[in-house]
Short mmCIF file of C-alpha atoms and ligand atoms in Angstrom, two decimals:
data_model
loop_
_atom_site.label_atom_id
_atom_site.label_comp_id
_atom_site.label_asym_id
_atom_site.label_seq_id
_atom_site.Cartn_x
_atom_site.Cartn_y
_atom_site.Cartn_z
CA MET A 1 3.89 -1.53 -171.37
CA ARG A 2 5.54 -1.08 -167.93
CA ILE A 3 3.88 1.81 -166.12
CA ALA A 4 5.11 3.41 -162.89
CA LEU A 5 2.06 4.86 -161.16
CA PHE A 6 2.87 7.55 -158.60
CA SER A 7 0.49 8.76 -155.87
CA ALA A 8 -1.36 5.46 -156.37
CA ARG A 9 -3.98 5.06 -153.64
CA ALA A 10 -5.51 1.76 -152.53
CA TYR A 11 -8.89 2.69 -154.08
CA GLU A 12 -7.21 3.19 -157.46
CA ARG A 13 -5.09 0.04 -157.36
CA ALA A 14 -8.03 -2.33 -157.02
CA LEU A 15 -9.87 -0.70 -159.91
CA LEU A 16 -6.74 -0.44 -162.08
CA ASP A 17 -5.98 -4.14 -161.63
CA GLU A 18 -9.55 -4.94 -162.65
CA LEU A 19 -9.47 -2.68 -165.73
CA ASN A 20 -5.97 -3.75 -166.74
CA VAL A 21 -7.13 -7.29 -167.51
CA ARG A 22 -8.30 -5.79 -170.80
CA TYR A 23 -5.04 -3.87 -171.48
CA GLY A 24 -2.33 -6.22 -170.15
CA HIS A 25 0.12 -3.52 -168.98
CA GLU A 26 2.62 -4.17 -166.20
CA LEU A 27 1.51 -1.86 -163.39
CA VAL A 28 3.93 -0.88 -160.63
CA TYR A 29 2.41 1.21 -157.85
CA PHE A 30 4.15 3.85 -155.77
CA GLU A 31 2.24 5.40 -152.87
CA THR A 32 4.66 8.34 -152.89
CA MET A 33 4.32 11.46 -155.04
CA LEU A 34 6.64 12.02 -157.99
CA GLY A 35 9.13 14.72 -157.05
CA PRO A 36 12.84 15.45 -156.90
CA GLU A 37 13.45 12.77 -154.24
CA THR A 38 11.40 10.04 -155.88
CA VAL A 39 11.92 10.52 -159.61
CA ALA A 40 14.70 7.90 -159.52
CA LEU A 41 12.01 5.27 -158.92
CA ALA A 42 10.78 5.85 -162.48
CA LYS A 43 14.08 4.82 -164.05
CA GLY A 44 13.56 2.26 -166.79
CA PHE A 45 9.78 2.76 -167.04
CA PRO A 46 8.70 3.83 -170.56
CA ALA A 47 5.43 5.17 -169.13
CA VAL A 48 4.80 7.07 -165.90
CA SER A 49 1.44 8.03 -164.48
CA VAL A 50 0.97 10.92 -162.03
CA PHE A 51 -1.75 12.79 -160.14
CA VAL A 52 -2.49 16.47 -159.47
CA ASN A 53 0.13 17.21 -156.80
CA ASP A 54 3.03 15.30 -158.31
CA ILE A 55 5.85 17.59 -159.41
CA VAL A 56 6.50 17.15 -163.12
CA ASP A 57 8.76 20.16 -163.61
CA ALA A 58 11.76 20.62 -165.93
CA ASN A 59 14.07 18.88 -163.46
CA ALA A 60 11.81 15.83 -163.05
CA LEU A 61 11.37 15.62 -166.83
CA LYS A 62 15.14 15.70 -167.34
CA HIS A 63 15.51 12.71 -165.00
CA LEU A 64 12.54 10.92 -166.58
CA ALA A 65 14.00 11.37 -170.07
CA GLU A 66 17.40 10.12 -168.90
CA GLY A 67 15.69 7.10 -167.33
CA GLY A 68 13.99 6.19 -170.60
CA THR A 69 10.47 7.51 -169.95
CA MET A 70 8.65 8.47 -173.14
CA LEU A 71 5.11 9.06 -171.89
CA VAL A 72 3.65 10.79 -168.83
CA ALA A 73 -0.06 10.17 -168.28
CA THR A 74 -1.73 12.37 -165.69
CA ARG A 75 -4.84 10.90 -164.10
CA SER A 76 -6.50 14.33 -164.13
CA THR A 77 -8.03 16.96 -166.38
CA GLY A 78 -5.87 19.83 -165.07
CA PHE A 79 -2.20 19.74 -166.06
CA ASN A 80 -0.82 22.84 -164.31
CA HIS A 81 1.55 20.49 -162.39
CA ILE A 82 3.35 19.55 -165.63
CA ASP A 83 5.90 21.64 -167.52
CA VAL A 84 4.56 20.76 -170.97
CA GLN A 85 7.20 22.85 -172.76
CA ALA A 86 10.04 21.05 -170.97
CA ALA A 87 8.44 17.68 -171.78
CA GLU A 88 8.24 18.57 -175.45
CA SER A 89 11.89 19.61 -175.54
CA ARG A 90 12.82 16.25 -173.96
CA GLY A 91 10.68 14.34 -176.44
CA ILE A 92 8.30 13.12 -173.71
CA LYS A 93 4.62 12.98 -174.63
CA ILE A 94 2.01 14.09 -172.11
CA VAL A 95 -1.52 12.77 -172.00
CA ARG A 96 -4.32 13.67 -169.63
CA VAL A 97 -7.95 12.71 -169.12
CA THR A 98 -9.66 15.34 -171.21
CA GLU A 99 -13.12 14.55 -169.95
CA TYR A 100 -14.49 12.46 -167.13
CA SER A 101 -17.90 13.00 -165.69
CA PRO A 102 -17.86 16.79 -165.44
CA ASN A 103 -21.05 16.15 -163.43
CA SER A 104 -18.94 14.83 -160.56
CA VAL A 105 -17.24 18.20 -160.00
CA ALA A 106 -20.28 20.37 -160.84
CA GLU A 107 -22.54 18.43 -158.48
CA PHE A 108 -19.94 18.68 -155.71
CA ALA A 109 -19.68 22.45 -156.21
CA VAL A 110 -23.45 22.70 -155.74
CA GLY A 111 -23.15 20.52 -152.64
CA LEU A 112 -20.51 22.85 -151.19
CA LEU A 113 -22.66 25.88 -151.94
CA LEU A 114 -25.70 24.40 -150.17
CA ALA A 115 -23.60 23.23 -147.22
CA LEU A 116 -21.98 26.67 -146.88
CA ASN A 117 -25.09 28.77 -147.37
CA ARG A 118 -27.39 26.68 -145.17
CA LYS A 119 -24.64 25.81 -142.67
CA ILE A 120 -25.33 22.10 -142.88
CA PRO A 121 -21.97 20.91 -141.41
CA ARG A 122 -22.52 23.18 -138.36
CA ALA A 123 -26.07 21.89 -137.91
CA TYR A 124 -24.88 18.28 -138.25
CA ASN A 125 -22.22 18.78 -135.58
CA ARG A 126 -24.68 20.53 -133.28
CA THR A 127 -27.40 17.89 -133.35
CA ARG A 128 -24.84 15.16 -132.59
CA GLU A 129 -24.15 17.07 -129.38
CA GLY A 130 -27.85 17.40 -128.57
CA ASN A 131 -27.89 21.09 -129.61
CA PHE A 132 -30.98 21.83 -131.71
CA SER A 133 -30.69 25.63 -131.62
CA LEU A 134 -31.00 27.55 -134.90
CA ASP A 135 -28.84 30.50 -133.81
CA GLY A 136 -26.22 31.28 -136.45
CA LEU A 137 -27.66 28.86 -139.01
CA MET A 138 -29.60 31.32 -141.21
CA GLY A 139 -28.86 31.17 -144.93
CA PHE A 140 -30.51 32.78 -147.95
CA ASP A 141 -32.79 31.54 -150.74
CA LEU A 142 -30.79 30.75 -153.86
CA ALA A 143 -33.83 31.35 -156.08
CA GLY A 144 -33.60 34.83 -157.59
CA LYS A 145 -29.95 35.33 -156.61
CA THR A 146 -27.11 35.98 -159.08
CA VAL A 147 -24.47 33.31 -159.54
CA ALA A 148 -21.19 34.10 -161.33
CA VAL A 149 -19.56 31.20 -163.15
CA ILE A 150 -15.88 31.88 -163.84
CA GLY A 151 -14.98 29.49 -166.66
CA THR A 152 -18.01 28.26 -168.56
CA GLY A 153 -16.42 25.08 -169.91
CA LYS A 154 -17.69 21.55 -169.38
CA ILE A 155 -17.90 21.70 -165.59
CA GLY A 156 -18.94 25.35 -165.36
CA ARG A 157 -21.85 24.82 -167.76
CA ILE A 158 -23.22 21.84 -165.82
CA PHE A 159 -22.90 23.84 -162.61
CA ALA A 160 -24.74 26.70 -164.35
CA LYS A 161 -27.53 24.38 -165.53
CA ILE A 162 -28.09 23.10 -162.00
CA MET A 163 -28.14 26.66 -160.64
CA ALA A 164 -30.61 27.65 -163.35
CA GLY A 165 -32.80 24.86 -161.98
CA PHE A 166 -32.65 26.58 -158.58
CA GLY A 167 -34.02 29.74 -160.22
CA CYS A 168 -30.73 31.71 -160.11
CA HIS A 169 -29.65 34.43 -162.53
CA LEU A 170 -26.43 33.41 -164.26
CA ILE A 171 -23.52 35.58 -165.23
CA GLY A 172 -20.39 34.18 -166.82
CA PHE A 173 -16.80 35.26 -167.22
CA ASP A 174 -14.71 33.41 -169.80
CA VAL A 175 -12.30 34.21 -172.62
CA TYR A 176 -14.53 32.06 -174.83
CA HIS A 177 -18.29 32.65 -174.99
CA SER A 178 -20.29 29.42 -174.99
CA PRO A 179 -23.62 29.47 -176.85
CA GLU A 180 -24.72 26.62 -174.57
CA PHE A 181 -24.22 28.84 -171.49
CA GLU A 182 -26.19 31.63 -173.17
CA ALA A 183 -28.94 29.20 -174.14
CA ILE A 184 -29.62 28.41 -170.47
CA GLY A 185 -29.96 32.12 -169.74
CA GLY A 186 -26.33 32.92 -168.94
CA ARG A 187 -25.09 36.44 -169.65
CA TYR A 188 -21.41 37.16 -170.17
CA VAL A 189 -19.83 40.03 -168.27
CA ASP A 190 -16.30 41.39 -168.00
CA ALA A 191 -14.26 40.96 -164.84
CA ASP A 192 -16.00 43.94 -163.20
CA GLY A 193 -19.41 42.40 -163.88
CA ILE A 194 -19.04 39.84 -161.12
CA GLU A 195 -19.72 42.68 -158.65
CA ASP A 196 -23.41 41.79 -158.93
CA ALA A 197 -22.95 38.18 -157.86
CA ASP A 198 -24.22 36.70 -154.59
CA VAL A 199 -22.27 33.51 -155.34
CA ILE A 200 -19.04 33.12 -157.30
CA SER A 201 -17.95 29.66 -158.45
CA LEU A 202 -14.59 29.01 -160.09
CA HIS A 203 -14.34 26.58 -163.02
CA CYS A 204 -11.43 27.82 -165.14
CA PRO A 205 -8.02 26.11 -165.35
CA LEU A 206 -4.99 27.42 -163.47
CA THR A 207 -2.74 29.21 -165.94
CA PRO A 208 -0.40 32.22 -165.61
CA GLU A 209 -3.40 34.40 -166.65
CA THR A 210 -5.79 32.93 -164.05
CA HIS A 211 -3.33 32.71 -161.15
CA HIS A 212 -4.93 34.67 -158.26
CA ILE A 213 -7.86 35.64 -160.49
CA VAL A 214 -9.57 36.19 -157.12
CA ASN A 215 -7.30 38.62 -155.28
CA GLU A 216 -7.45 41.56 -152.86
CA ARG A 217 -8.66 43.89 -155.60
CA THR A 218 -11.42 41.62 -156.90
CA LEU A 219 -12.53 40.76 -153.36
CA ALA A 220 -12.84 44.46 -152.51
CA ARG A 221 -15.33 44.80 -155.38
CA VAL A 222 -17.58 41.77 -154.83
CA LYS A 223 -20.99 42.25 -153.26
CA ARG A 224 -20.62 42.35 -149.47
CA GLY A 225 -21.39 38.92 -148.01
CA ALA A 226 -20.94 37.02 -151.30
CA LEU A 227 -20.06 33.31 -151.14
CA LEU A 228 -17.04 31.94 -152.99
CA ILE A 229 -16.81 28.32 -154.14
CA ASN A 230 -13.58 26.88 -155.55
CA THR A 231 -13.53 23.34 -156.92
CA SER A 232 -11.04 24.15 -159.67
CA ARG A 233 -7.48 24.86 -158.52
CA GLY A 234 -6.14 26.44 -155.33
CA GLY A 235 -3.89 28.90 -157.16
CA LEU A 236 -6.92 30.72 -158.58
CA VAL A 237 -7.50 32.34 -155.19
CA ASP A 238 -5.12 34.50 -153.17
CA THR A 239 -5.91 32.66 -149.96
CA GLU A 240 -4.43 35.31 -147.62
CA ALA A 241 -6.60 37.95 -149.30
CA ALA A 242 -9.65 35.67 -149.00
CA LEU A 243 -8.98 35.22 -145.29
CA GLU A 244 -8.80 39.00 -144.80
CA ALA A 245 -12.07 39.40 -146.74
CA LEU A 246 -13.70 36.78 -144.51
CA LYS A 247 -12.49 38.54 -141.38
CA SER A 248 -13.85 41.90 -142.53
CA GLY A 249 -17.19 40.38 -143.58
CA GLN A 250 -16.64 41.38 -147.20
CA LEU A 251 -16.89 37.68 -148.08
CA GLY A 252 -19.80 35.86 -146.45
CA GLY A 253 -18.10 32.48 -146.67
CA ILE A 254 -15.90 30.28 -148.78
CA ALA A 255 -15.98 26.59 -149.61
CA ILE A 256 -12.87 25.15 -151.19
CA ASP A 257 -12.06 21.68 -152.45
CA VAL A 258 -8.64 22.87 -153.60
CA TYR A 259 -6.01 24.94 -151.84
CA GLU A 260 -2.90 26.76 -153.02
CA GLN A 261 -0.58 24.80 -150.70
CA GLU A 262 -2.48 21.52 -150.90
CA ALA A 263 0.48 19.51 -152.23
CA GLY A 264 1.94 18.88 -148.77
CA LEU A 265 -1.44 18.19 -147.14
CA PHE A 266 -4.11 16.67 -149.29
CA PHE A 267 -4.69 12.97 -149.93
CA ARG A 268 -3.14 11.95 -146.58
CA ASP A 269 -4.24 11.46 -143.01
CA LEU A 270 -2.46 14.11 -140.93
CA SER A 271 -4.86 13.87 -137.99
CA SER A 272 -2.14 12.69 -135.61
CA THR A 273 0.37 15.38 -136.55
CA VAL A 274 0.78 19.11 -135.97
CA ILE A 275 0.02 20.69 -139.33
CA PRO A 276 2.61 23.43 -139.90
CA ASP A 277 0.43 25.38 -142.39
CA ASP A 278 -1.01 28.26 -140.34
CA LEU A 279 -3.18 29.50 -143.20
CA ILE A 280 -5.19 26.30 -143.55
CA GLN A 281 -5.43 26.04 -139.75
CA ARG A 282 -6.90 29.54 -139.56
CA LEU A 283 -9.28 28.79 -142.43
CA VAL A 284 -10.68 25.57 -140.98
CA SER A 285 -11.21 27.29 -137.63
CA LEU A 286 -13.69 29.80 -139.11
CA PRO A 287 -17.41 28.97 -138.98
CA ASN A 288 -18.05 30.26 -142.50
CA VAL A 289 -15.37 28.18 -144.23
CA ILE A 290 -15.64 24.65 -145.57
CA VAL A 291 -12.53 22.84 -146.74
CA THR A 292 -12.59 19.46 -148.45
CA GLY A 293 -9.51 17.61 -149.67
CA HIS A 294 -9.79 17.65 -153.49
CA GLN A 295 -12.61 15.14 -153.67
CA ALA A 296 -14.93 16.79 -156.20
CA PHE A 297 -13.91 14.27 -158.89
CA PHE A 298 -14.30 11.31 -156.57
CA THR A 299 -17.31 9.38 -157.85
CA ARG A 300 -17.45 5.79 -159.08
CA GLU A 301 -18.20 6.99 -162.60
CA ALA A 302 -15.43 9.57 -162.76
CA LEU A 303 -12.71 7.38 -161.26
CA GLY A 304 -13.60 4.51 -163.62
CA THR A 305 -13.30 6.80 -166.64
CA ILE A 306 -10.06 8.40 -165.39
CA LEU A 307 -8.29 5.09 -164.92
CA ASP A 308 -9.66 3.47 -168.07
CA THR A 309 -8.68 6.50 -170.19
CA THR A 310 -5.18 6.45 -168.68
CA LEU A 311 -4.63 2.76 -169.52
CA ALA A 312 -6.11 3.25 -173.01
CA SER A 313 -3.77 6.19 -173.69
CA VAL A 314 -0.75 4.06 -172.78
CA SER A 315 -1.99 1.31 -175.11
CA ASP A 316 -2.41 3.86 -177.93
CA PHE A 317 1.11 5.10 -177.32
CA ALA A 318 2.55 1.57 -177.28
CA ALA A 319 0.76 0.75 -180.55
CA GLY A 320 1.79 4.02 -182.23
CA ARG A 321 -1.82 5.15 -182.57
CA PRO A 322 -2.74 8.87 -182.40
CA LEU A 323 -2.96 10.18 -178.83
CA VAL A 324 -6.40 11.75 -178.58
CA ASN A 325 -5.72 13.11 -175.08
CA GLU A 326 -2.27 14.52 -175.77
CA ILE A 327 -1.34 17.94 -174.37
CA LYS A 328 0.93 20.00 -176.58
CA ALA A 329 2.93 23.07 -175.55
P1 LIG B 1 -12.84 23.15 -169.74
O1 LIG B 1 -11.57 23.27 -170.51
O2 LIG B 1 -14.01 22.46 -170.36
O3 LIG B 1 -13.32 24.60 -169.26
C1 LIG B 1 -12.46 25.58 -168.78
C2 LIG B 1 -13.01 26.94 -169.19
O4 LIG B 1 -12.18 27.94 -168.61
C3 LIG B 1 -13.04 27.15 -170.71
O5 LIG B 1 -14.30 27.58 -171.14
C4 LIG B 1 -11.96 28.21 -170.93
O6 LIG B 1 -12.24 29.07 -172.04
C5 LIG B 1 -12.02 28.95 -169.59
N1 LIG B 1 -10.84 29.77 -169.39
C6 LIG B 1 -9.56 29.50 -169.74
N2 LIG B 1 -8.76 30.54 -169.44
C7 LIG B 1 -9.55 31.49 -168.88
C8 LIG B 1 -9.31 32.80 -168.36
N3 LIG B 1 -8.09 33.34 -168.40
N4 LIG B 1 -10.36 33.50 -167.85
C9 LIG B 1 -11.61 32.96 -167.84
N5 LIG B 1 -11.90 31.72 -168.33
C10 LIG B 1 -10.88 31.00 -168.82
O7 LIG B 1 -12.42 22.44 -168.36
P2 LIG B 1 -13.35 21.66 -167.32
O8 LIG B 1 -13.38 20.22 -167.65
O9 LIG B 1 -14.63 22.39 -167.15
O10 LIG B 1 -12.47 21.81 -165.98
C11 LIG B 1 -12.24 23.07 -165.40
C12 LIG B 1 -11.22 22.93 -164.28
O11 LIG B 1 -11.77 22.18 -163.19
C13 LIG B 1 -9.94 22.15 -164.65
O12 LIG B 1 -9.01 22.97 -165.30
C14 LIG B 1 -9.44 21.68 -163.31
O13 LIG B 1 -8.53 22.64 -162.81
C15 LIG B 1 -10.69 21.66 -162.42
N6 LIG B 1 -11.03 20.31 -161.97
C16 LIG B 1 -11.11 20.06 -160.61
C17 LIG B 1 -11.41 18.79 -160.13
C18 LIG B 1 -11.56 18.48 -158.67
O14 LIG B 1 -11.62 17.30 -158.30
N7 LIG B 1 -11.63 19.46 -157.78
C19 LIG B 1 -11.60 17.68 -161.08
C20 LIG B 1 -11.58 18.06 -162.48
C21 LIG B 1 -11.27 19.33 -162.89
#
């Protein structure tokens, strides 16, 4: 099948070409994101593949349907960038990658926590300049501390298991209670229960219910000096409110791999430009903030599974087989 792949990076193309030998699709790569200005490029492609910041809203889906697209395959687990209802009404099927190495994201979240708490990036930068002072580098032991896991699904549970290995107490907040989380010592609390946490890590999807789940009100109630880790979706955190909480010392630090306004920034080299987003500029200037550019998924294992699953889903669609990774409204 002819597939138009948007937001296709060089590292994906090489691997896709290699994997596609087995599937025999016709792959056409577009570096650009799918959006109102670029949707015309998809005309005539029965299948379109997108990534997390592509805009697959009702307008894009209208144009895709008119251009003959029948399948949109997102190379991600999250699908908050797709209007699934609009796709269904246009008769376009949506598939995602339901599961790919949840370890990749969970391990990265732990890495961010350690880097933030023990100030490893600051120490790294200092020693390169010949500065071996320890001033300002003090962290805290994770053993014995309370870690709140918001969203105890596949990624959240692996994160929780690793934190249990550090000797942390685990509390969880989720609409669904996982026996596996409880079996590793996790205790479910309601939203107010996260007040006890020294560390809060977000692992739930972005939905209308979870949008700004961390906001001014929740931040006012967390333990003073708590650390916040977000490897899930930027829209879960009210970033302005987080910045205020950092300035007042209510939050001890934040490490984010995702950012509310990441669509115009992430996955590109903007180092030679003036970045017009004042919020991200203020965030990266603070010593107790770490920002990474949506790389938690980026391991050899995860990327291989993502791309292979995407090609397999298109083959299933072409052959009229059931779509195991289909998202329905
Ligand atoms: P999952 O579906 O296994 O787990 C999500 C959990 O969130 C479920 O237990 C669900 O019940 C819970 N949840 C849903 N609505 C909730 C609510 N209103 N309040 C509290 N909990 C709620 O998903 P998985 O695989 O663990 O992925 C989680 C998220 O991680 C994805 O939705 C995606 O946004 C993000 N992600 C980020 C990546 C990155 O590279 N930074 C890569 C992959 C996923």
